[in-house]
XYZ file of C-alpha atoms in Angstrom:
237
model
C 15.697 29.061 3.114
C 15.186 30.386 -0.402
C 11.727 29.945 -1.844
C 11.669 26.881 -4.111
C 8.204 27.500 -5.503
C 7.026 29.829 -8.259
C 4.617 32.647 -7.368
C 2.906 31.933 -10.708
C 1.419 28.716 -9.285
C -1.891 28.761 -7.385
C -1.457 28.980 -3.589
C -2.469 25.340 -2.967
C 0.143 24.035 -5.414
C 2.830 26.295 -3.947
C 1.987 25.098 -0.467
C 2.148 21.423 -1.474
C 5.435 21.876 -3.330
C 6.923 23.747 -0.387
C 5.750 21.139 2.121
C 7.138 18.328 -0.049
C 10.537 20.050 -0.270
C 10.637 20.590 3.489
C 9.596 16.996 4.157
C 12.269 15.620 1.834
C 15.002 17.800 3.311
C 14.192 17.769 7.005
C 11.554 15.194 7.812
C 8.139 15.601 9.386
C 9.306 18.036 12.071
C 10.407 20.458 9.347
C 6.862 20.722 7.972
C 5.593 23.395 10.352
C 2.856 25.789 9.295
C 5.205 28.745 9.605
C 7.993 27.100 7.591
C 5.612 26.007 4.831
C 4.061 29.476 4.644
C 7.485 31.101 4.361
C 8.688 28.648 1.721
C 5.486 28.973 -0.316
C 5.303 32.755 -0.011
C 1.859 32.781 1.603
C 0.403 33.766 4.957
C -0.307 30.939 7.478
C -4.107 31.486 7.337
C -3.954 30.547 3.642
C -2.796 27.062 4.620
C -5.742 26.620 6.976
C -8.196 27.850 4.349
C -6.817 25.398 1.783
C -6.273 22.311 3.972
C -8.207 22.844 7.197
C -5.462 21.991 9.685
C -1.970 20.525 9.820
C -3.278 16.951 9.546
C -5.113 17.956 6.387
C -1.911 19.462 5.028
C 0.105 16.339 5.874
C -2.477 14.108 4.197
C -2.425 16.308 1.091
C 1.358 16.476 0.854
C 1.574 12.708 1.284
C -0.749 12.236 -1.676
C 1.194 14.872 -3.629
C 4.465 12.972 -3.153
C 2.849 9.569 -3.690
C 1.067 10.440 -6.944
C 3.809 9.236 -9.275
C 4.400 6.166 -7.079
C 0.720 5.223 -7.244
C 0.688 5.779 -11.013
C 3.679 3.451 -11.386
C 1.946 0.820 -9.271
C -1.153 0.968 -11.449
C 0.952 0.577 -14.603
C 2.335 -2.678 -13.213
C -1.085 -4.303 -12.771
C -1.272 -5.890 -16.230
C -4.387 -8.116 -16.179
C -2.690 -10.637 -18.483
C 0.431 -11.074 -16.338
C 0.968 -13.656 -13.605
C -0.235 -11.979 -10.384
C 2.682 -13.499 -8.447
C 5.117 -11.748 -10.783
C 3.169 -8.501 -10.435
C 3.364 -8.832 -6.653
C 7.138 -9.062 -6.869
C 7.279 -5.911 -9.000
C 4.958 -4.099 -6.585
C 7.113 -5.264 -3.677
C 10.302 -3.994 -5.311
C 8.655 -0.654 -6.116
C 7.430 -0.344 -2.524
C 10.923 -0.956 -1.155
C 12.462 1.450 -3.678
C 10.035 4.205 -2.690
C 10.751 3.680 0.999
C 14.490 3.921 0.472
C 14.274 6.990 -1.786
C 11.593 8.890 0.176
C 12.159 7.806 3.796
C 10.457 10.793 5.426
C 7.356 10.520 3.260
C 7.322 6.760 3.826
C 7.385 7.209 7.598
C 4.641 9.821 7.352
C 2.528 7.492 5.207
C 2.985 4.185 7.000
C 4.714 4.754 10.325
C 2.960 7.511 12.242
C -0.179 5.705 13.343
C -2.050 7.821 10.798
C -4.320 6.494 8.056
C -4.027 8.486 4.853
C -6.112 8.225 1.702
C -2.947 7.715 -0.347
C -1.864 4.767 1.800
C -5.350 3.274 1.484
C -5.080 3.507 -2.295
C -1.745 1.669 -2.368
C -3.246 -1.108 -0.233
C -6.267 -1.252 -2.549
C -3.984 -1.866 -5.540
C -2.201 -4.610 -3.611
C -5.527 -6.211 -2.708
C -6.674 -6.192 -6.334
C -3.621 -8.168 -7.439
C -3.870 -10.594 -4.525
C -7.531 -11.022 -5.452
C -6.395 -12.368 -8.827
C -4.342 -15.014 -7.050
C -7.441 -15.912 -5.081
C -9.641 -16.097 -8.167
C -7.095 -18.470 -9.718
C -7.276 -20.792 -6.706
C -3.754 -19.973 -5.556
C -4.371 -18.495 -2.087
C -4.346 -20.458 1.169
C -6.212 -17.766 3.121
C -8.748 -15.043 2.397
C -7.826 -12.118 0.175
C -8.215 -9.736 3.105
C -5.868 -11.718 5.337
C -3.322 -12.226 2.539
C -3.377 -8.492 1.800
C -2.837 -7.680 5.471
C 0.013 -10.206 5.572
C 1.749 -8.670 2.561
C 1.251 -5.146 3.862
C 2.684 -6.032 7.272
C 5.661 -7.823 5.713
C 6.444 -5.003 3.298
C 6.131 -2.127 5.733
C 7.925 -4.069 8.456
C 10.856 -4.774 6.162
C 11.181 -1.176 4.967
C 10.860 0.211 8.502
C 13.585 -2.124 9.730
C 15.877 -1.112 6.876
C 15.300 2.591 7.495
C 16.398 2.095 11.093
C 19.806 0.874 9.883
C 22.744 2.753 8.452
C 22.985 2.235 4.689
C 26.133 0.119 5.017
C 24.353 -2.244 7.430
C 21.475 -3.070 5.087
C 21.255 -6.523 3.505
C 20.614 -6.172 -0.226
C 19.361 -9.775 -0.547
C 16.969 -9.748 2.404
C 14.138 -8.085 0.489
C 13.864 -10.966 -1.981
C 14.050 -13.563 0.782
C 11.221 -11.950 2.746
C 9.098 -11.586 -0.397
C 9.461 -15.275 -1.293
C 8.595 -16.339 2.247
C 5.594 -14.015 2.299
C 4.310 -15.347 -1.016
C 4.783 -18.928 0.179
C 2.918 -18.157 3.403
C -0.220 -16.866 1.671
C -0.335 -18.921 -1.523
C 0.056 -22.387 -2.973
C 3.142 -21.213 -4.874
C 6.138 -23.099 -3.496
C 4.044 -25.170 -1.065
C 3.143 -28.203 -3.139
C 3.299 -31.430 -1.185
C 3.311 -29.722 2.249
C -0.188 -29.828 3.727
C -1.509 -29.879 0.194
C -4.999 -31.182 0.969
C -5.716 -28.420 3.484
C -4.205 -25.837 1.155
C -6.380 -27.040 -1.730
C -9.551 -26.650 0.358
C -8.572 -23.105 1.305
C -7.587 -22.230 -2.257
C -10.916 -23.455 -3.620
C -12.819 -21.584 -0.930
C -11.048 -18.338 -1.851
C -11.597 -18.913 -5.580
C -15.340 -19.403 -5.047
C -15.463 -16.404 -2.697
C -13.858 -14.182 -5.355
C -16.284 -15.454 -8.014
C -19.402 -14.604 -5.983
C -19.605 -10.867 -6.802
C -19.447 -11.639 -10.527
C -21.843 -14.595 -10.555
C -24.896 -12.944 -8.921
C -26.731 -16.251 -9.262
C -30.531 -16.059 -8.848
C -30.382 -19.385 -6.974
C -29.293 -17.504 -3.823
C -30.760 -14.401 -2.247
C -28.497 -11.492 -1.354
C -28.625 -12.585 2.297
C -27.712 -16.154 1.359
C -24.812 -14.970 -0.780
C -23.599 -12.878 2.145
C -23.782 -15.901 4.444
C -21.963 -18.069 1.900
C -19.240 -15.424 1.587
C -18.815 -15.441 5.375
C -18.531 -19.243 5.444
C -15.992 -19.250 2.614
C -13.895 -16.633 4.422
C -13.923 -18.862 7.506
C -12.799 -21.863 5.467
C -10.063 -19.820 3.819
C -8.719 -18.548 7.138
C -9.023 -21.762 9.144
C -5.939 -22.590 11.223
């Protein structure tokens, strides 16, 4: 394979660019230390000096590929916009990334590995869901709602990647998003178990306000206990 990286770049950048090219073209199995070294024009020990081991290299190349994706996610988190609308945009961006970068997506979310880049994407998701909670629009805790959205999004993309392109349902993404939003929030659930939903929504709203209030009426231990109780109320069956 012809070298796709410039020798003018520092070794670490050449290694990351080479690993990203190999990942995009051939999947995770193509990102061997020997192949990356050849593509980057370096000796294998250079990779170990820069990244420690292959897991360190895979974590770094994941972040390298995800950088623009994470930047786009952050640009969507307009504090003045409806968080439900932001969630839909984040969902669509997540699906788009998975379809366009399937090998990186599988490396990030489907290998039983926990990468710093994946943690950052989940953190952004949690921030937006936290706004729903602060507005009294969640029917469960922010943590559980974030886990629910993450599981729904990754599960959908994984299932689509397992299908041939002609077998994929273009409308299914929107259907799953709407059902996920309805499952975690009061949006679209008015009149169905409303009283219980209102109690949960108020519990989450108060829970999200606690870190900002720092009221002297409660000690730090008491605020921690109150937060635990509110989480229980929010996640009650």
